[in-house]
Coordinates of C-alpha atoms in Angstrom, one line a residue:
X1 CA 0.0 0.0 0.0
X2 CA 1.1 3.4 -1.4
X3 CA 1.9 5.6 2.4
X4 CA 1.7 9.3 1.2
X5 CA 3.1 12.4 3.0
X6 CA 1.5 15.8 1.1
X7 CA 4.0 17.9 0.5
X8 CA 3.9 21.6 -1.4
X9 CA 6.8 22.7 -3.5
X10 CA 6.1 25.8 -6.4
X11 CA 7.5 24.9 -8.9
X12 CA 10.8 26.7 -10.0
X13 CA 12.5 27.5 -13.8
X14 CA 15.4 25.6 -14.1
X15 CA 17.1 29.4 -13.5
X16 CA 15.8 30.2 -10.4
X17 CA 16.3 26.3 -8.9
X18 CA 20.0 26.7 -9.2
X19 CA 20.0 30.4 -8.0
X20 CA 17.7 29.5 -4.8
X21 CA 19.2 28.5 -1.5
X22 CA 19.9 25.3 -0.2
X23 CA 19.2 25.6 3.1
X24 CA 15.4 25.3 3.0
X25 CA 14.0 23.4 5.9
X26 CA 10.6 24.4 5.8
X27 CA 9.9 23.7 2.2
X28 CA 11.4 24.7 -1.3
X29 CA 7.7 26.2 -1.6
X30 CA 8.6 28.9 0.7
X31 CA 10.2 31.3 -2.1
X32 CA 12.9 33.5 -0.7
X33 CA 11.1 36.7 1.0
X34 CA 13.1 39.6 -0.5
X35 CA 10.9 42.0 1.5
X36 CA 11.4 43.9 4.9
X37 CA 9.2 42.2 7.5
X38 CA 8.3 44.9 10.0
X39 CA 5.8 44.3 13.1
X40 CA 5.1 47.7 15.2
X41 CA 5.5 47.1 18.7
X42 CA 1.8 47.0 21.3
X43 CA 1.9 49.3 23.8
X44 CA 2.4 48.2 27.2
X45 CA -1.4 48.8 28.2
X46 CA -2.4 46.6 25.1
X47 CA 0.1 44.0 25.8
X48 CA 0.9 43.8 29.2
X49 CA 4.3 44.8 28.4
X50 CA 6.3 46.2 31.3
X51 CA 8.7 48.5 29.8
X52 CA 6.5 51.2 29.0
X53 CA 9.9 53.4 28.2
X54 CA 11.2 51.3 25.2
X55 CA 7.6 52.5 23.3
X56 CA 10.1 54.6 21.6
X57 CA 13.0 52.1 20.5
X58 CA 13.2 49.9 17.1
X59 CA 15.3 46.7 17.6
X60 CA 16.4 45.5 13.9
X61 CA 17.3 41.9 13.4
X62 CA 18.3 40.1 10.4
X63 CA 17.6 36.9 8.9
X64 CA 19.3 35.1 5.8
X65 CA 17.5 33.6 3.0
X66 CA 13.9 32.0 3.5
X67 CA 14.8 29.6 6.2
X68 CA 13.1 31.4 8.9
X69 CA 9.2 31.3 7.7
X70 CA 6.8 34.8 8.2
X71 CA 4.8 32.4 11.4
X72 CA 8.3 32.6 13.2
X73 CA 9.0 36.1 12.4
X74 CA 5.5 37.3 13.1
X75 CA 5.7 35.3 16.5
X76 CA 9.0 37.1 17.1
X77 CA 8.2 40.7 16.5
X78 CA 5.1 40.1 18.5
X79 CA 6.6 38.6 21.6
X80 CA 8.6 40.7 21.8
X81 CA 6.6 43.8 21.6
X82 CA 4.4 42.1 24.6
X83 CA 7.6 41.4 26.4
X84 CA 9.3 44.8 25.8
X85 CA 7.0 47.6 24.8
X86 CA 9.4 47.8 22.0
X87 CA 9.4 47.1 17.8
X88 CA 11.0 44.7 15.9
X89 CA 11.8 44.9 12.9
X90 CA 12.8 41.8 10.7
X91 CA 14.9 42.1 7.8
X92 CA 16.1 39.4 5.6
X93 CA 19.4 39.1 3.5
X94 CA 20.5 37.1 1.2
X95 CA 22.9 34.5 1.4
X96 CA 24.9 36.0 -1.4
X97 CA 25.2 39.2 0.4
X98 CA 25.5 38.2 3.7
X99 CA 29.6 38.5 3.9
X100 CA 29.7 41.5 2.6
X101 CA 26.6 43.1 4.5
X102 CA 27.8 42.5 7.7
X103 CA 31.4 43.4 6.5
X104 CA 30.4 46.8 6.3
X105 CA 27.2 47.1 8.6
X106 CA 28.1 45.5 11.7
X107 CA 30.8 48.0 12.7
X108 CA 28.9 50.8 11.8
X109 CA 27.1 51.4 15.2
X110 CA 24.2 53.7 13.2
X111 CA 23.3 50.8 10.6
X112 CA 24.4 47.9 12.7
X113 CA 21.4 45.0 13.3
X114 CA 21.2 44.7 17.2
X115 CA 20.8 40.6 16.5
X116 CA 21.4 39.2 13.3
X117 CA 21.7 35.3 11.7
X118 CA 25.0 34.0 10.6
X119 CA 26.0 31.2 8.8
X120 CA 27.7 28.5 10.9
X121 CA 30.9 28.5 8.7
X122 CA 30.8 32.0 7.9
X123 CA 30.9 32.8 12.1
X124 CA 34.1 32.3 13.8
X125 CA 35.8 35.0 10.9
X126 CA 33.3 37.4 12.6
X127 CA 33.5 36.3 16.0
X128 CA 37.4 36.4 16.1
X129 CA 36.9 39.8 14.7
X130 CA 35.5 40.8 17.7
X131 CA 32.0 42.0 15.5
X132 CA 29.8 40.3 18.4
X133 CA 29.1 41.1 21.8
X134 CA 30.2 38.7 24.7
X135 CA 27.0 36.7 25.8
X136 CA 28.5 34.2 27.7
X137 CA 27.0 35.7 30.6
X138 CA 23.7 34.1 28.7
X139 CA 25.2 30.5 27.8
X140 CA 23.9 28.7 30.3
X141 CA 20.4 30.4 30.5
X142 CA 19.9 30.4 26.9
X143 CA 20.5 26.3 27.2
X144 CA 24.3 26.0 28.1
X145 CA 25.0 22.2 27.6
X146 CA 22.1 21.3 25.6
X147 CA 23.2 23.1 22.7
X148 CA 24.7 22.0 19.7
X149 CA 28.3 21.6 20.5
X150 CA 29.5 22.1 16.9
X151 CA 27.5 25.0 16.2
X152 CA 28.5 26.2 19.6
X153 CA 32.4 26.0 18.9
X154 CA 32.4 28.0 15.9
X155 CA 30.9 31.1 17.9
X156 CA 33.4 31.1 20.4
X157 CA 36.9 32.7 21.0
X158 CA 39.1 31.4 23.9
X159 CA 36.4 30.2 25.9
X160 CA 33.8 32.9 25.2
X161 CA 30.7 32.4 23.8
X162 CA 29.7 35.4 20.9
X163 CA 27.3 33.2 18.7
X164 CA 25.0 30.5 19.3
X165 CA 23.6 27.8 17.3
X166 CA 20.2 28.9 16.0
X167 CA 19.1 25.6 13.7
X168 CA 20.4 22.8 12.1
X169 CA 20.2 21.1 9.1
X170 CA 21.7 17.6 8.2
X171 CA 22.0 15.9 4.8
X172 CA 21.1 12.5 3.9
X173 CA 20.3 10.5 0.7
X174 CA 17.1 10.2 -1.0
X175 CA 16.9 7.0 -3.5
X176 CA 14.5 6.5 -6.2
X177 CA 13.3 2.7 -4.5
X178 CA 12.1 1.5 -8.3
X179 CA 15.4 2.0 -10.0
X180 CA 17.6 0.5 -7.0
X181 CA 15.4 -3.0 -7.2
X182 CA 15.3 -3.0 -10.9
X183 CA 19.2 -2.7 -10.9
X184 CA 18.9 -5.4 -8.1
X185 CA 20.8 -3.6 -5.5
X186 CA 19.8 -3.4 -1.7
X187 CA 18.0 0.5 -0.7
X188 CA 19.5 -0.3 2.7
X189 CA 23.6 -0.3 1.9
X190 CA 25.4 -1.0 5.3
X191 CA 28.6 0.6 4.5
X192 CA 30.2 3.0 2.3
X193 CA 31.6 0.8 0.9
X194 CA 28.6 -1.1 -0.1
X195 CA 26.5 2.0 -1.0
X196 CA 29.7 2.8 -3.5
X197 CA 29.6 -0.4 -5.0
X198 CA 25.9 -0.1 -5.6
X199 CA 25.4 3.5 -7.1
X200 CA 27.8 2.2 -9.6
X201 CA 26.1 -0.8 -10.7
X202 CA 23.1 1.4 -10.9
X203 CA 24.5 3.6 -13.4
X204 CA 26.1 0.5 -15.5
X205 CA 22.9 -1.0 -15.4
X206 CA 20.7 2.0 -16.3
X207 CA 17.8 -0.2 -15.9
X208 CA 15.4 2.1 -17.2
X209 CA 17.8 3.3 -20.4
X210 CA 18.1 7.0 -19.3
X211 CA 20.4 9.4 -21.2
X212 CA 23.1 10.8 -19.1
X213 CA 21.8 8.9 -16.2
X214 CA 23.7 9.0 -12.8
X215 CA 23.2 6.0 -10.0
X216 CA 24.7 8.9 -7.8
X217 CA 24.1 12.5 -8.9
X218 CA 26.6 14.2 -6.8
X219 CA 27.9 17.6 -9.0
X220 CA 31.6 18.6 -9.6
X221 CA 32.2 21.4 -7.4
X222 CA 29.6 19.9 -4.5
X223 CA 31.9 20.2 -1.9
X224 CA 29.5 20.0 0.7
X225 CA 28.3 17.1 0.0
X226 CA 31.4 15.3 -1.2
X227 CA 33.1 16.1 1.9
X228 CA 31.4 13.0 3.4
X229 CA 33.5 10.8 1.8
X230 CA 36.9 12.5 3.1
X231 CA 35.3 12.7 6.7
X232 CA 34.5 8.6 6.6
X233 CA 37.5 7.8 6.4
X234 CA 38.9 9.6 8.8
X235 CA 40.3 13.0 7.2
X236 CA 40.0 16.9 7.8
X237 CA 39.8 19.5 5.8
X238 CA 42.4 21.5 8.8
X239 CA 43.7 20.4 11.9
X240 CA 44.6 22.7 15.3
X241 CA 48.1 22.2 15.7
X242 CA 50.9 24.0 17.2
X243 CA 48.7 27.2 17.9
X244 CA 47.5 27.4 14.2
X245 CA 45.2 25.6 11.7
X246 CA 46.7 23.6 9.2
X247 CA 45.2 22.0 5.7
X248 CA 45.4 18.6 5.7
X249 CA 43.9 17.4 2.4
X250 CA 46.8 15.2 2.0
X251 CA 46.7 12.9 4.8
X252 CA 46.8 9.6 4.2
X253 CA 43.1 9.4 5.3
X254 CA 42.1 12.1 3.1
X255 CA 43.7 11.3 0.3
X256 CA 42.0 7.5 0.5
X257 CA 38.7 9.9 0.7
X258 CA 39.7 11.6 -2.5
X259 CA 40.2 8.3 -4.3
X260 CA 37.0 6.9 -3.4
X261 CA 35.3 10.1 -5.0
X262 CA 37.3 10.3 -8.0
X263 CA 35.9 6.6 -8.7
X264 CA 32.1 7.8 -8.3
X265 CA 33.1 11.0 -10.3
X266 CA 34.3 8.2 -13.0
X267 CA 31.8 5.7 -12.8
X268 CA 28.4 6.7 -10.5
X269 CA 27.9 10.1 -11.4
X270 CA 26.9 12.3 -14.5
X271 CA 26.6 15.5 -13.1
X272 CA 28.1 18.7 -14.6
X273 CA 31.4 19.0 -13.4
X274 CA 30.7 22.7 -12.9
X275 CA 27.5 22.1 -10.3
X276 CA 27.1 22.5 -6.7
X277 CA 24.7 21.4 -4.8
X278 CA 21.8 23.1 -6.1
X279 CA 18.2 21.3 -6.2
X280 CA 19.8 18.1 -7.1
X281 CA 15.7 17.1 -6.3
X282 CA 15.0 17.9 -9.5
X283 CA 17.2 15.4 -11.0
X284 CA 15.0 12.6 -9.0
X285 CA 11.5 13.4 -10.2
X286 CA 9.8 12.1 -12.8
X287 CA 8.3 15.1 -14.9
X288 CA 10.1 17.7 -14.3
X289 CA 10.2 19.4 -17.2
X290 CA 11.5 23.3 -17.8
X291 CA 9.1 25.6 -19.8
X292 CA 9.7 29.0 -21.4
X293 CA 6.9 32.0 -20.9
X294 CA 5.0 30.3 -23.4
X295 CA 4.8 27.4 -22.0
X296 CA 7.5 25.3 -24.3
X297 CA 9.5 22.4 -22.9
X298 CA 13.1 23.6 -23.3
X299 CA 14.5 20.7 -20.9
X300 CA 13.4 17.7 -19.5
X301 CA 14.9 17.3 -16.3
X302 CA 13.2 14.0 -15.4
X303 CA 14.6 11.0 -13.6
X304 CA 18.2 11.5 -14.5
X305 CA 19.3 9.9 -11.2
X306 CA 18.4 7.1 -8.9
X307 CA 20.5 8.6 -5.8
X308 CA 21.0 12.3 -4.5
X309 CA 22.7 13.6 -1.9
X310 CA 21.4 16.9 0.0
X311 CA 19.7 18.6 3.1
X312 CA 16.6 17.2 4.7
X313 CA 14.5 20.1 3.3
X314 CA 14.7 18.4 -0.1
X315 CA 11.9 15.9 1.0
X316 CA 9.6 18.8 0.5
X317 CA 10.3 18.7 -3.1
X318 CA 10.4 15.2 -4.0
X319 CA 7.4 12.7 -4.8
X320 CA 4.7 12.5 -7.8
X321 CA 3.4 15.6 -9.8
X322 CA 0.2 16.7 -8.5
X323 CA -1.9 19.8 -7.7
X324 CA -2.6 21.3 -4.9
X325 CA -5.5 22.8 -3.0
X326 CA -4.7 26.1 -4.7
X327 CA -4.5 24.4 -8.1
X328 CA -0.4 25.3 -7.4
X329 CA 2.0 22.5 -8.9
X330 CA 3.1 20.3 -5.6
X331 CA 4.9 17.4 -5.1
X332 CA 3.1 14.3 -2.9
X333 CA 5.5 11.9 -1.3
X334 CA 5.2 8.1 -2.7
X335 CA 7.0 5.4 -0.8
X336 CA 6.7 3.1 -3.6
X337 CA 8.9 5.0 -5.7
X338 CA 11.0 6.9 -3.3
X339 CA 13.1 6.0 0.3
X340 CA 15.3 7.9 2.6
X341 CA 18.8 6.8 3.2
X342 CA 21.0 8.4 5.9
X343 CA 24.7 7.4 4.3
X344 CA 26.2 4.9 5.9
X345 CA 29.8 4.7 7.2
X346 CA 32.2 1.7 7.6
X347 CA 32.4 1.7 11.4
X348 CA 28.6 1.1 12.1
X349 CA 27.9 4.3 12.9
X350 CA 26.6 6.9 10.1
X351 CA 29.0 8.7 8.1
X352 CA 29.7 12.1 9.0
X353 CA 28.1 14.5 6.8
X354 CA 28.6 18.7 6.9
X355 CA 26.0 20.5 9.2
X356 CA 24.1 22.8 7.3
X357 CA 22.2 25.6 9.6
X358 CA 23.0 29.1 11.4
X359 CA 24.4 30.6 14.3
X360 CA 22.6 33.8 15.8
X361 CA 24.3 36.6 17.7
X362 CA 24.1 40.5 18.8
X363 CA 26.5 43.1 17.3
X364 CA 28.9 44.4 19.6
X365 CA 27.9 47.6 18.3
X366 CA 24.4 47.5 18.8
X367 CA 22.6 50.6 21.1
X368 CA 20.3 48.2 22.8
X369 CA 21.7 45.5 24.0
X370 CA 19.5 44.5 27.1
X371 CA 16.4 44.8 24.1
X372 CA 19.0 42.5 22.1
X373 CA 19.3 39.9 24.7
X374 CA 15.4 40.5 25.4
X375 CA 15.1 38.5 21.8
X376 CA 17.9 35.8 22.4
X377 CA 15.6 34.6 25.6
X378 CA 12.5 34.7 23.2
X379 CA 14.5 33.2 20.8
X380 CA 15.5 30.1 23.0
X381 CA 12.8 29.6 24.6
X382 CA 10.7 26.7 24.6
X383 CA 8.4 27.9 22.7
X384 CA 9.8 29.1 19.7
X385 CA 12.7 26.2 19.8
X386 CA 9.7 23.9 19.3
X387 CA 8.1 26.4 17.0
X388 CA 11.4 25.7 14.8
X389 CA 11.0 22.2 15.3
X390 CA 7.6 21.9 13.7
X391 CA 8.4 23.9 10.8
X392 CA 11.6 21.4 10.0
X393 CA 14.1 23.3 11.7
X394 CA 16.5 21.1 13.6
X395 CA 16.4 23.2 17.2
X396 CA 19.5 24.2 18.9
X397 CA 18.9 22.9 22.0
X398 CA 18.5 19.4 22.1
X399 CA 15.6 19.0 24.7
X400 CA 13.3 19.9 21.9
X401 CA 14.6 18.1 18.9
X402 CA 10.9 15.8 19.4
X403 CA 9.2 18.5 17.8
X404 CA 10.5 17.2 14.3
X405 CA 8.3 14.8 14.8
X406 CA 8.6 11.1 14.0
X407 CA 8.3 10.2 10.6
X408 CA 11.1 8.9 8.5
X409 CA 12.3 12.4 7.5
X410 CA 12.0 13.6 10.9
X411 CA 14.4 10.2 11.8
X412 CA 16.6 10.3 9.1
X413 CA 17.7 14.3 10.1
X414 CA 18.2 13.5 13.9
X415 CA 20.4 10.4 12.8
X416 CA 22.7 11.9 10.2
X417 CA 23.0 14.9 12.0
X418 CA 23.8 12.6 15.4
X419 CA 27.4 12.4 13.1
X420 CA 27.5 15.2 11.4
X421 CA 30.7 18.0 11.2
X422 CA 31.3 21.1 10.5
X423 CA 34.4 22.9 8.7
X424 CA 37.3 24.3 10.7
X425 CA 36.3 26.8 12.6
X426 CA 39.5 29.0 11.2
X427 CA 39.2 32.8 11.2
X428 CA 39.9 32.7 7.8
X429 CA 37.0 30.7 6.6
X430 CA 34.7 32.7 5.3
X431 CA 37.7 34.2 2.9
X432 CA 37.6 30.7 1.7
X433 CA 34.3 30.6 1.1
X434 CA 34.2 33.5 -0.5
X435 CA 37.1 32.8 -2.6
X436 CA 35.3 29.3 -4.0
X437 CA 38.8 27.9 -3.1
X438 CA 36.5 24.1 -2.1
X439 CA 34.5 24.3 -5.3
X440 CA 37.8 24.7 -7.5
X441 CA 39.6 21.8 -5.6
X442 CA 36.7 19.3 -6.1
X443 CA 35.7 20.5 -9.7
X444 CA 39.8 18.7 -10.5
X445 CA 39.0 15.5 -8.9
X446 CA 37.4 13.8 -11.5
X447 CA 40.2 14.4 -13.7
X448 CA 43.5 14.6 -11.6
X449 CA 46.1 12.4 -12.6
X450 CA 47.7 13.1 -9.3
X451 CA 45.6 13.8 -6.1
X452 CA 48.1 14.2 -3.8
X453 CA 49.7 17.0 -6.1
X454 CA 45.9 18.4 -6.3
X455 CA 45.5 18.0 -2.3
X456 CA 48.7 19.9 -1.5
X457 CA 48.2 23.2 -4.0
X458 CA 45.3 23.5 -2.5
X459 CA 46.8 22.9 1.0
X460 CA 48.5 25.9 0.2
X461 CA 45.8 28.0 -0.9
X462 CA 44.0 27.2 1.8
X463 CA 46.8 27.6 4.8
X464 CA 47.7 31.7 3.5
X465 CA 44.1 32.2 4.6
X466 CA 42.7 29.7 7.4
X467 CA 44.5 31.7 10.5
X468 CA 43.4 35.2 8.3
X469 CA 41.9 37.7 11.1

């Protein structure tokens, strides 16, 4: 019997899916607000508000991308109006922009957001910059231990907390169920090893005679999902050592990590060697096809894979063609046709896969900051981490992570992410992000006649900017 979970997903041009963040946990439907969300505070006699003298005061706070959904921000601003007396105003950034917006804002005390949203690898550049106020005064009220460790690491400097995790995200794989039986391989590998071996026979068999058909659609410059494989097998992107991080791409445990992708680059997977991971859903559909403005087929996207890597919020966009209540293309989960697969590692455990999500923080040059650490408590409070929860946000603290739910989504996030890593948390990595230093190293594996060579020049590249302040 056919199990069904409705999901809604708008559908996208082919354009716009690969220009659209990753990172959505509450649905690919959710198109990214580009709009100013603002929410006048009550007054104090309308609310019940205490602080009848911050009538007067605007607290800004920014958001990136369309992660965090208008019920969250609508809850926020009016909390804390009923709490404070004051206004919040929501803005949202894009992930694009974000470096260089709080590059230039944050210092600037006059155009500074009090409490803005950071991405987790993007935040110990900013923290060791000293562009955040010093909340651990708040750590252990705010949830202390019961916070994601990782995600509280890479907002801290010496022992001081600046950021704190906001949500998670973990990655998993989604398999199309009909082509791994007709290829007559097991859905449930249990190893890498064995999920290798299998993605590969996939795509050698091509059961259903596909052109250009991958058994493992991972792209050419997806670092962040590729990374997984290095990890496994026990090697870093940079070590601590000696006072200082160091790359470490050529370590005998990397390098065997580099190998094993280079043979799915080869042999498992089709993917443009110039993609990241962008809407690698689409790839797993049937009937996704790409129309013009009048409604010409220009692509055909449909079922070019039978395995994709990418964040849990891809479930969302993933199942049979149908319409929804609106009479809005959706997408309705089918268990006949698709599974869930968190990726399995060789030691029994999962294998670890990269943390997607945010860390949150105040400016140290904002003018309010008790009304700034007014919205951290709202913000980690019980009801608004399970408010994250529910919408598919993985919660930072982890007393509320039941409010995913139980379903095999809900399962298969809490497991992978129970292994799951982050990058280095090197002053210097957002330079690296910014300089697309990962996505030029791992566009050269399929085609390196020498990975080590490859693994030190970028070793290099990577060390004149990992301990950059």
């Amino acid at each position: 019997m056919k199990t069904r979970t409705r999901v809604s997903a708008t559908a996208e041009s082919h354009t716009e899916r690969n220009t659209t963040m990753k990172r959505k946990l509450v649905g690919l439907a959710a198109a990214a607000m580009a709009s100013t969300l603002v929410l006048a505070g009550c007054s104090p006699a309308a609310s019940g508000g205490d602080s009848g003298n911050n009538s007067d005061k605007t607290l800004t706070m920014w958001v990136i991308g369309g992660d965090t959904p208008p019920e969250l921000r609508e809850y926020l601003a009016t909390e804390f109006a009923e709490k404070t007396g004051a206004t919040l105003k929501i803005q949202e950034q894009g992930w694009g922009d974000i470096i260089t917006n709080l590059t230039t804002k944050l210092p600037d005390e006059k155009n500074t957001p009090d409490v803005t949203e950071i991405g987790n690898t993007q935040s110990p550049a900013f923290t060791n910059a000293g562009a955040f106020l010093d909340i651990s005064d708040m750590y252990d009220e705010l949830g202390g231990d019961k916070l994601l460790p990782s995600f509280v690491e890479v907002g801290a400097v010496e022992g001081k907390n600046y950021t704190l995790p906001y949500y998670f995200g973990s990655r998993y794989t989604f398999l199309r169920k009909d082509v791994w039986d007709a290829a007559g391989q097991n859905t449930s590998p249990a190893s890498l090893d064995e999920f290798n071996e299998s993605v590969k026979a996939i795509t050698k068999a091509n059961p259903k005679g596909i052109d250009n058909f991958s058994g493992f659609f991972l792209g050419g410059q997806d670092w962040r999902d590729g990374i997984s494989w290095i990890f496994a097998n026990g090697g870093e992107i940079a070590e601590f050592k000696d006072g200082k991080w160091v790359a470490t791409l050529d370590s005998p445990e990397s390098l065997k990590g580099l190998e094993q992708l280079q043979d799915l680059y080869k042999n498992a997977s089709n993917a443009p060697n110039d993609m990241k991971d962008a809407n690698q859903y689409q790839y797993l559909n049937d009937s996704d096809e790409v129309k013009d403005e009048d409604g010409n087929v220009t692509e055909d996207l449909s079922l070019a894979a039978a395995t994709i890597m990418a964040p849990g919020w891809a479930h969302w966009s993933i199942g049979d063609l149908v319409t929804n209540d609106k009479g809005e293309p959706a997408r309705e989960w089918n268990d006949d046709t698709f599974a869930t697969l968190v990726l399995p590692g060789n030691d029994g455990k999962p294998a670890p896969v990269f943390a997607g999500g945010s860390n949150i923080g105040i400016s140290a040059k904002t003018q309010n900051p008790e009304l700034a650490k007014d919205l951290m408590r709202i913000i980690y409070s019980e009801e608004y981490q399970t408010m994250l929860g529910e919408k598919g946000l993985g919660p930072a603290n982890s007393d509320y992570a039941d409010s995913l739910g139980s379903d095999q989504f809900a399962k298969a996030l809490i497991e992978s992410a129970s292994n799951s890593k982050l990058t280095p948390a090197a002053p210097g990595w957002a330079a690296i992000e910014s300089k697309n230093i990962m996505e030029e190293f791992f566009s050269k594996i399929r085609d390196a006649k020498d990975l080590k060579q490859l693994a030190q020049d970028t070793n290099a590249q990577l060390d004149a900017l990992l301990n950059q302040k």
